[in-house]
Coordinates of C-alpha atoms and ligand atoms in Angstrom, one line a residue:
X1 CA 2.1 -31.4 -6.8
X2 CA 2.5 -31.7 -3.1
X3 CA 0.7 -29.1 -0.5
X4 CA 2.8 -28.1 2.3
X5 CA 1.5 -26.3 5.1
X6 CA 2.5 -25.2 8.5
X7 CA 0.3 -26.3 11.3
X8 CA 0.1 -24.6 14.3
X9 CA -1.8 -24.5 17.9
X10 CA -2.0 -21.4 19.6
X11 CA -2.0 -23.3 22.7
X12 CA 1.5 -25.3 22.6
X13 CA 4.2 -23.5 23.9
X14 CA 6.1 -23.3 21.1
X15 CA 3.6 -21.3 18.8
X16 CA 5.1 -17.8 19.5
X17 CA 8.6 -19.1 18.2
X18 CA 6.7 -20.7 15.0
X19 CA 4.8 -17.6 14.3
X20 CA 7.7 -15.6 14.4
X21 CA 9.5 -17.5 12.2
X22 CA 6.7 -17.6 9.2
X23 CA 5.8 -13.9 10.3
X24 CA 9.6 -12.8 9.5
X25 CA 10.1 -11.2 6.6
X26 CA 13.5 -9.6 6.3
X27 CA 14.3 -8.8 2.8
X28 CA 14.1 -5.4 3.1
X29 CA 16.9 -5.2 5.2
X30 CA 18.9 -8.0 3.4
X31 CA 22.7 -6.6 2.9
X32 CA 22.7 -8.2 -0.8
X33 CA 19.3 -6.1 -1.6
X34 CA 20.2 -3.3 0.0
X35 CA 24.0 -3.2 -1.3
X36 CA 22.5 -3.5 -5.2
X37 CA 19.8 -0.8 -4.6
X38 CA 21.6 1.7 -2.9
X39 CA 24.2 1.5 -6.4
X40 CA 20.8 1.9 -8.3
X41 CA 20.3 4.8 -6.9
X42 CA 23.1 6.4 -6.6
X43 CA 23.7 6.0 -10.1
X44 CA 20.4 6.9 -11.3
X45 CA 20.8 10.2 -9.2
X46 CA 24.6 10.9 -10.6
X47 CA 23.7 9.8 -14.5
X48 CA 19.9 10.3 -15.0
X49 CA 18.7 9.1 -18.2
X50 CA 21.8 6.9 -18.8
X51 CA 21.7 4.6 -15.8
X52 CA 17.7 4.5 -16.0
X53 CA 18.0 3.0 -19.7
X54 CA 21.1 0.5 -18.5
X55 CA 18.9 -0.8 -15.2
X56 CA 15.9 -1.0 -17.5
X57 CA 17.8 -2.9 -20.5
X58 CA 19.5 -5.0 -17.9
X59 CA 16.4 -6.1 -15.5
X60 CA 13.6 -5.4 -17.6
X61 CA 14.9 -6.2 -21.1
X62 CA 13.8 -3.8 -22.4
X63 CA 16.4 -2.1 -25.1
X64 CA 15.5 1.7 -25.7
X65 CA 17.7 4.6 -27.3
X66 CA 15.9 6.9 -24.8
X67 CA 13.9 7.3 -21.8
X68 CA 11.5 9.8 -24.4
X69 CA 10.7 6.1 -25.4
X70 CA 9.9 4.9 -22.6
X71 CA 7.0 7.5 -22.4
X72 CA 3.5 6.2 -22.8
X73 CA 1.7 9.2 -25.0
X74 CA -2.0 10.0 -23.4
X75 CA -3.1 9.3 -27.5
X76 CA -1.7 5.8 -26.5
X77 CA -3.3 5.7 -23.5
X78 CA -6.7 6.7 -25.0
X79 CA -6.3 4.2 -27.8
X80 CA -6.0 1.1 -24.8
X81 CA -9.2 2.3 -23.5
X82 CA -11.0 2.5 -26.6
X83 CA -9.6 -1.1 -28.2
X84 CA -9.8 -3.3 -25.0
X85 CA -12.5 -5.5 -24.9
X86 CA -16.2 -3.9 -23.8
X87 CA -16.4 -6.6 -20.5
X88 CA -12.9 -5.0 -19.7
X89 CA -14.0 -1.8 -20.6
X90 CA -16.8 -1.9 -18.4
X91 CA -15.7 -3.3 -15.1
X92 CA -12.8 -0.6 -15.1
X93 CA -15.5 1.9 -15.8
X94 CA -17.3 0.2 -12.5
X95 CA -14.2 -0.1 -10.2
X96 CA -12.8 3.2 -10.9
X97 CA -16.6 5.0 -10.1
X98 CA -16.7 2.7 -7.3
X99 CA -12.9 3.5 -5.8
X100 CA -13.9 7.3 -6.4
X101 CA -17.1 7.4 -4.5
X102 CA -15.3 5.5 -1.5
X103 CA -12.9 7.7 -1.5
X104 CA -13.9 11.3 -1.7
X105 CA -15.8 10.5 1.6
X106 CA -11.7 10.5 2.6
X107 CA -11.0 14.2 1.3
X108 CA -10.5 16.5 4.3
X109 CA -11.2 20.3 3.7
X110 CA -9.5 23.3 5.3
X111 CA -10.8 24.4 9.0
X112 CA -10.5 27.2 10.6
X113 CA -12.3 29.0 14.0
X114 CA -12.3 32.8 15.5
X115 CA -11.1 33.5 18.9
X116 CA -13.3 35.8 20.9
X117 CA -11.2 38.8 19.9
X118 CA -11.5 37.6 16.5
X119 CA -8.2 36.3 16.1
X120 CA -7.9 32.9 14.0
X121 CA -6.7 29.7 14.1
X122 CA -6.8 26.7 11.4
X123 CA -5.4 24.2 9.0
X124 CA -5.0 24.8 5.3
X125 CA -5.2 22.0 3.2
X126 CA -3.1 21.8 0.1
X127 CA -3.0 18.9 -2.6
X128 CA 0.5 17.7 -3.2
X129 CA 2.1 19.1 -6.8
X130 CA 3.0 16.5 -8.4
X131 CA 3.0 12.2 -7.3
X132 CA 5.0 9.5 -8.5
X133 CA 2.9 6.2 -8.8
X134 CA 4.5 3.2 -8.6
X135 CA 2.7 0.2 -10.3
X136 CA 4.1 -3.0 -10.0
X137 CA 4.7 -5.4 -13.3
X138 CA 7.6 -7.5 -12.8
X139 CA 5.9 -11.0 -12.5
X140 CA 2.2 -10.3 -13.1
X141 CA 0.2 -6.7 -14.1
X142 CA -2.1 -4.5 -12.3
X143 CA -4.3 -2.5 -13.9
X144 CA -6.1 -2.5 -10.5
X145 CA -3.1 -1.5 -8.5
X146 CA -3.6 1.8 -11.2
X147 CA -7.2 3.1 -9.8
X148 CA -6.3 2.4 -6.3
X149 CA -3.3 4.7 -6.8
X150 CA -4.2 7.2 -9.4
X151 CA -7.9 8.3 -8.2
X152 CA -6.8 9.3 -5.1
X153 CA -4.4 11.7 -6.0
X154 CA -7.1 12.7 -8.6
X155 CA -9.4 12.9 -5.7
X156 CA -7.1 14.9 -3.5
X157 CA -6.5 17.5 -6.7
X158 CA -2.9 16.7 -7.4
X159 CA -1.8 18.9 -10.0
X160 CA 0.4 16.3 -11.9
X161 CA 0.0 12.5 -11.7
X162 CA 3.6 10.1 -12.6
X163 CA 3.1 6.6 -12.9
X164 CA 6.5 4.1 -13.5
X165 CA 5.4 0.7 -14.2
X166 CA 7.6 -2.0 -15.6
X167 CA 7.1 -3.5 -18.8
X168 CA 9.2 -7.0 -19.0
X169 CA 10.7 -7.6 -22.0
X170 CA 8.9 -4.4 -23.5
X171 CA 5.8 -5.8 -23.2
X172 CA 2.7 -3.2 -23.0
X173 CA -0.1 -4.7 -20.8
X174 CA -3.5 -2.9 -22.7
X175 CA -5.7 -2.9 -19.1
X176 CA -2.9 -1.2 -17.2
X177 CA -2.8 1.7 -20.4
X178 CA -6.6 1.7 -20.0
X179 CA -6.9 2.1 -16.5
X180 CA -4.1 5.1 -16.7
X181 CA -6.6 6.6 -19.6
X182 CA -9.7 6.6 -17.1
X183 CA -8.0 7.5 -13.5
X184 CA -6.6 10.4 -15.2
X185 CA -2.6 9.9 -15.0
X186 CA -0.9 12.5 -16.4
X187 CA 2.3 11.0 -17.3
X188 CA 3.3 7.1 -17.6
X189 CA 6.7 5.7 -18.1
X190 CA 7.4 2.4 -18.7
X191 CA 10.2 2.2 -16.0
X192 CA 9.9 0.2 -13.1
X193 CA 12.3 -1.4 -9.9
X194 CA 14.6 0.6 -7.9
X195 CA 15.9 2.6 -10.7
X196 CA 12.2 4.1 -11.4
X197 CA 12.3 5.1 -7.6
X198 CA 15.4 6.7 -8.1
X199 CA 14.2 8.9 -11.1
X200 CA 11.1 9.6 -9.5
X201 CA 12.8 10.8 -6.5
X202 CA 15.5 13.0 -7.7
X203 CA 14.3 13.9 -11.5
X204 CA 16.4 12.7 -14.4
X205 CA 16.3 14.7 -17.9
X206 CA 13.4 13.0 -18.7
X207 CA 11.2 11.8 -15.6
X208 CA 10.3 14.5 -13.4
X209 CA 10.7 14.8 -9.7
X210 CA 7.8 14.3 -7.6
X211 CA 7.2 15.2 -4.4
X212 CA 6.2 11.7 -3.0
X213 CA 6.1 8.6 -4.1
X214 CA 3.1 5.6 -3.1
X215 CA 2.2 2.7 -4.4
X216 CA 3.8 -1.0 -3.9
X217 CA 6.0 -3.6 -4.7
X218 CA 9.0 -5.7 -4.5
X219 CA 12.0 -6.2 -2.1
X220 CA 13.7 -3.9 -4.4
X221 CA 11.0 -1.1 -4.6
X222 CA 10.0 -1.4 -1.2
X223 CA 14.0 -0.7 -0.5
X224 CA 14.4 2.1 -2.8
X225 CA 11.6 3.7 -1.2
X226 CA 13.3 3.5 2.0
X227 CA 16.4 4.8 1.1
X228 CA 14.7 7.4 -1.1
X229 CA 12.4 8.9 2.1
X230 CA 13.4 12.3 3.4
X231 CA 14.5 13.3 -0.5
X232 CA 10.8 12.7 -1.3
X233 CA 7.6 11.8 0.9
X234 CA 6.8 7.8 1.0
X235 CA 3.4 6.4 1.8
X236 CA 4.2 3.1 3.7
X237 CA 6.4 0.3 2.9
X238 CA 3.9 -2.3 1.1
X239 CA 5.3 -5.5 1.1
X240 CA 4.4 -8.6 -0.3
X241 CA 0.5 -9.5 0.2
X242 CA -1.0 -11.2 2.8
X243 CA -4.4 -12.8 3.8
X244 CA -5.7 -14.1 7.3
X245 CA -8.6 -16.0 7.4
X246 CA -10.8 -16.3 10.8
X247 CA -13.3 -19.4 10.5
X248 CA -15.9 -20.3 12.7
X249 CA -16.1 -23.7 10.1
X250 CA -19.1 -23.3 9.0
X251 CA -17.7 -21.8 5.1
X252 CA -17.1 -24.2 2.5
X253 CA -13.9 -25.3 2.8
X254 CA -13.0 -24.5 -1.2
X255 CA -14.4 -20.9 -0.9
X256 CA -11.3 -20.5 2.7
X257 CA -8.8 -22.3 0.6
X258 CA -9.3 -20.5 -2.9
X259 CA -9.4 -17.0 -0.9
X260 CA -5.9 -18.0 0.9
X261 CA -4.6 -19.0 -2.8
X262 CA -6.1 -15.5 -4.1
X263 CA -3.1 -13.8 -2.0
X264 CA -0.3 -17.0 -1.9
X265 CA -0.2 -16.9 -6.1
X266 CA 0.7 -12.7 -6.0
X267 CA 4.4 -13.8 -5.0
X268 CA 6.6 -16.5 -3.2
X269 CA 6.8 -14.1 -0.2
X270 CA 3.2 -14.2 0.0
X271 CA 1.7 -14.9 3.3
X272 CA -1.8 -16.8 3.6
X273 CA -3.1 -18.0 7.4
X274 CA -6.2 -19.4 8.5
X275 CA -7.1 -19.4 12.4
X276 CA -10.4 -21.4 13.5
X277 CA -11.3 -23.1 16.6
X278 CA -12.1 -25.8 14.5
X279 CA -9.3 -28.8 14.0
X280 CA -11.7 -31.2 11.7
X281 CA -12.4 -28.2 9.8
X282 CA -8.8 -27.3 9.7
X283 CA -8.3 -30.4 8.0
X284 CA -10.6 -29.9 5.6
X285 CA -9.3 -26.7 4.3
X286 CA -6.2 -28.4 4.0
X287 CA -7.2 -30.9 2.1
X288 CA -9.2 -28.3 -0.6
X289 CA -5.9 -26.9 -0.8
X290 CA -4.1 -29.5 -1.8
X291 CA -6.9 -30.8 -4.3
X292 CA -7.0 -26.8 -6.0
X293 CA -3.2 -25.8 -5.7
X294 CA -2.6 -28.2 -9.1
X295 CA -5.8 -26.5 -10.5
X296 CA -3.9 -23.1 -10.3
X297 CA -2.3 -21.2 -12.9
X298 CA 0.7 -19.9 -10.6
X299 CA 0.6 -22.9 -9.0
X300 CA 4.6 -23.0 -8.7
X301 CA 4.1 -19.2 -6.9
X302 CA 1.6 -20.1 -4.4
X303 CA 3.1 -24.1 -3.5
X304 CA 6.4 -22.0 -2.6
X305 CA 4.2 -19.2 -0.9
X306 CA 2.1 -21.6 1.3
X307 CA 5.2 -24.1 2.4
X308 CA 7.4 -20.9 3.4
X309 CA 4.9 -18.7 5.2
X310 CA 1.6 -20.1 5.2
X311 CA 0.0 -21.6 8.1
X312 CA -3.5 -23.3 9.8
X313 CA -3.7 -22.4 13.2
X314 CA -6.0 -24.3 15.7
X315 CA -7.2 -21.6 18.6
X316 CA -9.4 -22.5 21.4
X317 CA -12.3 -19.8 20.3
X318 CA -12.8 -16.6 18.1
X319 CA -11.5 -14.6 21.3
X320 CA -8.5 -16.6 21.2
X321 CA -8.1 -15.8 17.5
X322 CA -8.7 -12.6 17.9
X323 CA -5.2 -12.2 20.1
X324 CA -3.3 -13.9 17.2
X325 CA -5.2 -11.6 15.1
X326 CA -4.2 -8.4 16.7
X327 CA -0.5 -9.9 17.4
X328 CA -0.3 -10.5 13.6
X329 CA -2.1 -7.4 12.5
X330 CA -2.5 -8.6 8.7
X331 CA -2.7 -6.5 5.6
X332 CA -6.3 -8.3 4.9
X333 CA -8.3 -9.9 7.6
X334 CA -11.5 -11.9 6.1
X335 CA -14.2 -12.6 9.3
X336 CA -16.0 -16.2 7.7
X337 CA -17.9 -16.4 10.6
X338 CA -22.2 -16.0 11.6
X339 CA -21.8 -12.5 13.2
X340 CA -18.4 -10.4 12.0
X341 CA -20.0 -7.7 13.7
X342 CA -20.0 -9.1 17.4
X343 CA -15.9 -9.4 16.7
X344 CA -15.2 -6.3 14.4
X345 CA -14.9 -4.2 18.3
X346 CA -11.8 -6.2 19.4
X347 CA -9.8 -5.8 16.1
X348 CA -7.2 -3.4 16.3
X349 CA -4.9 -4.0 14.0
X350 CA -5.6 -5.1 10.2
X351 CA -5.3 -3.1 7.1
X352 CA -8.6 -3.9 5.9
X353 CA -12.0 -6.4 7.4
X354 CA -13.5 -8.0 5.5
X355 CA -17.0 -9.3 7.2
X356 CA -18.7 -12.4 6.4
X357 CA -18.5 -15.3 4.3
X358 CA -19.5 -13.6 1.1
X359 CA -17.0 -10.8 1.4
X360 CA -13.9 -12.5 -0.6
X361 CA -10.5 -10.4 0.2
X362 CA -10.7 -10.1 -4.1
X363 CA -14.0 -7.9 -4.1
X364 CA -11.7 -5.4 -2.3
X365 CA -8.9 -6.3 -4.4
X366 CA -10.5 -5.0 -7.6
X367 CA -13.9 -3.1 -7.1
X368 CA -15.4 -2.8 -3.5
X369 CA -14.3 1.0 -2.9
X370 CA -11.4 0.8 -0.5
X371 CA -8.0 1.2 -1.4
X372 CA -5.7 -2.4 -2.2
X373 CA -2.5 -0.5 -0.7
X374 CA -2.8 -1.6 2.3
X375 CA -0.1 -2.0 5.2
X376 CA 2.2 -5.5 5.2
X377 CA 4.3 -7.4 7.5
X378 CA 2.8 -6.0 11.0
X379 CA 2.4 -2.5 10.2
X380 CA -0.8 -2.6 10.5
X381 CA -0.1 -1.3 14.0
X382 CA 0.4 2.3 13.4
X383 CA 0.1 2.8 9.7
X384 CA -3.1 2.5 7.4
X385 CA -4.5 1.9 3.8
X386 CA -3.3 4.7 1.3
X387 CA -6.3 7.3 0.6
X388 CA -6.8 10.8 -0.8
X389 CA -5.2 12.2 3.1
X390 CA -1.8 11.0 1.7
X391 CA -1.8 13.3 -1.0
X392 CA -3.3 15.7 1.1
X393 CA -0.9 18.2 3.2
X394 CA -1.6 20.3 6.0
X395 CA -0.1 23.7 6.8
X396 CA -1.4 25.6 10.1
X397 CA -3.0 29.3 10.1
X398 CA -2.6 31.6 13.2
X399 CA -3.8 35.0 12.6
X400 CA -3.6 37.4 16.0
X401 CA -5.5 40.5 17.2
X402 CA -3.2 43.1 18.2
X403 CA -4.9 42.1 22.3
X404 CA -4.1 38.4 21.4
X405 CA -0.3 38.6 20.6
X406 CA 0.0 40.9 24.0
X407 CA -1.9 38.2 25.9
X408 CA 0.2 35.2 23.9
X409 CA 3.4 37.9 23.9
X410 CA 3.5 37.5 28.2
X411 CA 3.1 33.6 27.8
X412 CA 5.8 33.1 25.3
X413 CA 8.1 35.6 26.7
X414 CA 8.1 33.4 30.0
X415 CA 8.7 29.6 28.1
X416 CA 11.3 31.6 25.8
X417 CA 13.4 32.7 29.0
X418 CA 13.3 29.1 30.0
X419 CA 14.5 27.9 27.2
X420 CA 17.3 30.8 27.0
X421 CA 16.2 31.9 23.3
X422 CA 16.2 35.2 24.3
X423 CA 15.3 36.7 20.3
X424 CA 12.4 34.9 20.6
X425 CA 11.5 36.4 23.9
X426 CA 11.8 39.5 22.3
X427 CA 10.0 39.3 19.4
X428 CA 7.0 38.3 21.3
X429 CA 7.5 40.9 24.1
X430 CA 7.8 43.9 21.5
X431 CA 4.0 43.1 20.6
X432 CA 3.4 43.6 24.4
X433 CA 0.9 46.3 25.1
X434 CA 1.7 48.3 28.1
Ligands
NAD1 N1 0.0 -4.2 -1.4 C1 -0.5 -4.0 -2.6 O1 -1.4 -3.3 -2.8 C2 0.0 -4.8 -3.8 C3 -0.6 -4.7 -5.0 C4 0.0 -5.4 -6.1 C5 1.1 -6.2 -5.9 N2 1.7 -6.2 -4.6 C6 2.9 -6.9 -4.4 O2 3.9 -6.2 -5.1 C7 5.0 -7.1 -5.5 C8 5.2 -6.9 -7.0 O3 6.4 -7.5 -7.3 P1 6.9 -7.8 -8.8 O4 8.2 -8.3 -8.7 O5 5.8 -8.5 -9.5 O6 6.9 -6.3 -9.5 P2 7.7 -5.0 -9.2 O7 7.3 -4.0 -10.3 O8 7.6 -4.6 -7.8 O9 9.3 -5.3 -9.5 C9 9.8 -5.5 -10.8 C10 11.1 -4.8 -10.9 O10 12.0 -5.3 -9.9 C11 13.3 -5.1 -10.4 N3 14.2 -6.3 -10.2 C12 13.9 -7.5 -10.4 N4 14.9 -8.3 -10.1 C13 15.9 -7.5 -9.7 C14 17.3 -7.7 -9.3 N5 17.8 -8.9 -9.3 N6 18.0 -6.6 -9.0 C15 17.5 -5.4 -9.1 N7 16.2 -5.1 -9.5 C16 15.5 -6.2 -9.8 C17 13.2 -4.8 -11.9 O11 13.7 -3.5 -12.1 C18 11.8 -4.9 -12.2 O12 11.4 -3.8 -13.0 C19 4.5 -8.5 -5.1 O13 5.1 -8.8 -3.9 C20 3.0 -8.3 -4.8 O14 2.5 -9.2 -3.8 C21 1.2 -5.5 -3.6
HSO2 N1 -3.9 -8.2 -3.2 C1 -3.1 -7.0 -3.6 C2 -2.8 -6.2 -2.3 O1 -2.1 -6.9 -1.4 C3 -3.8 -6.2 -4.6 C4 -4.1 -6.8 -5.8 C5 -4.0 -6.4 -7.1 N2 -4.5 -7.3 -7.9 C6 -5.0 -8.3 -7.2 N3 -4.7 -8.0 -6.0

């Protein structure tokens, strides 16, 4: 089995063209994709039920007389939890307690202050209704992907908690069942692709609508949820994962090439870089790479992931890899280096840090605390990991004295004239006290 790997120097002038190219990642906008899900859709939307069991026969092979099927009963659920095996048992037990205490520190509360007069201003903070979870399952299952989605909707209080998850040829995955039982999901349906966006977003007979939809997965999911957004709230669009290593070379070679292969065997699209001053070092990654890739049980995955968008980067010095880190600005940044700390300031764009050489990007994957939903494919830059504040709304709370809407009367009476919206000028001038 043959390794290959882009190799890179920050310092040649072609580098910026080179990164570009391995950085690009335009399936969501592909016409094919986009052509097939926006039909998914709209037929979902148009036929319900009907179109969801067709999609689902037809991608998932799965072959149901009704969506009613398709519904995972909580007895079912409870059964999973109580038949998996105790070491299962147990480290779902310890990653869900783990992901809850990280993130109720994230829950905001309602605020509010008094004006001298006593009048009132504030935010109200409202849980959303009802959530649609999206778990993937099309080419390997996530039972993990269920906590980091689930407990902070719990955590926020959302009334009513929908998970989709495919089930390839009908296939029931016990952990995923389990970890649905523990994080408290109210409702699981064994749907999954664009077609399970669809239903979540407009309702069918069976699923019901929900007011927004997280959680990630493939070219056609992230699409979906694109072309769903505005109908329903999105969280981000989560594409597929990504890992960038920064190494002073001082970490054993095996532990920086099995943590690049811990994202590169997720999915063909999967992106895995390492940056490091050092080029013997370099070397020596790649050569753990190509000695563990046959060692790998998605092997296949990862070999196509690492020859399309992988890469070894040679900078001059960790300041120098900090600019590529920042111009990348990965889902998952792991700091193997003597002091994470001393670069941690100049980071400004990763989804999540990982600091030092013991912190492997799969602690945080599965049980650290933080969530694994994490922003792909440079968005990094203005969006962040999913937590309790995206199922969290706001609504603001203005309560005037009858001296306050005088006072405020005068001011908005003047900006409504400017803006010739004389009714509002109005209103606010008949609370004018003479
Ligand atoms: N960011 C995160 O937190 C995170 C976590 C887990 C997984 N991931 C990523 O999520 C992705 C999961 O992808 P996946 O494929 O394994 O599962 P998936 O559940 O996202 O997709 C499977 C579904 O895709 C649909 N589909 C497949 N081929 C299709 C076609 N030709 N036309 C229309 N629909 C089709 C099917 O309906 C199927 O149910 C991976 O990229 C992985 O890296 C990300
Ligand atoms: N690495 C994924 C986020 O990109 C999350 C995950 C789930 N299971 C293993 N990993």
């Amino acid at each position: 089995m043959t390794l290959e790997i882009a190799q890179l120097d920050a310092n040649q002038s072609d580098f910026e063209q080179r990164l570009n190219g391995l950085l690009a990642w335009d399936s969501v906008s592909d016409q094919g994709v986009q052509t097939a899900v926006a039909e998914i859709v709209t037929s979902v939307r148009q036929r319900g039920d009907a179109a969801v069991l067709e999609y689902t026969r037809r991608f998932d092979r799965v072959d149901a007389a009704s969506v009613a099927d398709l519904v995972v009963s909580a007895d079912r659920l409870e059964h999973a939890w109580n038949t998996i095996p105790a070491a299962q048992r147990e480290a779902l037990q310890v990653a869900a307690d783990r992901v809850r205490s990280y993130h109720q520190h994230q829950k905001t509360e309602s605020w509010s202050y008094r004006e001298a007069d006593g009048s009132l201003l504030g935010q109200k903070v409202t849980p959303l209704d009802r959530a649609g979870l999206y778990v993937p399952g099309g080419k390997a299952t996530y039972p993990s992907s269920v906590l980091m989605n689930a407990i902070p909707a719990k955590v926020a209080g959302v009334a009513e908690v929908v998970m989709v998850v495919p089930t390839p040829g009908g296939e029931l995955n016990e952990m995923v069942l389990a970890a649905a039982h523990i994080a408290g999901v109210d409702t699981v349906i064994t749907i999954g692709g664009a077609q399970a966006i669809a239903a979540l977003a407009y309702g069918t007979e069976t699923v019901p609508r929900v007011d927004k939809i997280v959680g990630p997965g493939n070219i056609y999911v992230a699409t979906a949820k694109r072309m769903v957004f505005g109908q329903v709230g999105i969280d981000m669009i989560a594409g597929p994962s990504e890992i960038l290593v920064v190494c002073d070379g001082k970490t054993d070679p095996d532990w920086v090439a099995m943590d690049m292969f811990s994202q590169a065997e997720h999915d063909e699209d999967a992106q895995s870089i390492l940056v490091s001053p050092d080029a013997d070092f370099l070397e020596r990654v790649r050569a753990s790479l190509e000695t563990l890739l046959p060692t790998l049980e998605r092997s296949a995955i990862a070999q196509v992931s690492l020859a399309n968008r992988g890469a070894l980067i040679k900078v001059s010095d960790l300041d120098q890899a900090v600019e590529v880190i920042n111009r990348i600005a990965p889902e998952h940044l792991e700091l193997s280096v003597d002091d994470p700390e001393a670069i941690i300031e100049k980071v400004r764009h990763a989804g999540a840090i990982f600091m030092g050489r013991y912190t492997a990007e799969a602690l945080g994957d599965y049980c650290a605390g933080p969530n694994h939903v994490l922003p792909t494919s440079g968005t990094a830059r203005y969006s962040s990991p999913l937590g309790v504040y995206d199922f969290q709304k706001r609504s603001s709370l203005i309560m005037c004295t009858a001296e306050k809407a005088s006072e405020l009367g005068k001011v908005a009476s003047v900006l409504a004239r400017g803006e010739s919206l004389t009714a509002h000028a109005r209103s606010a001038e008949y609370r004018i006290k003479d």
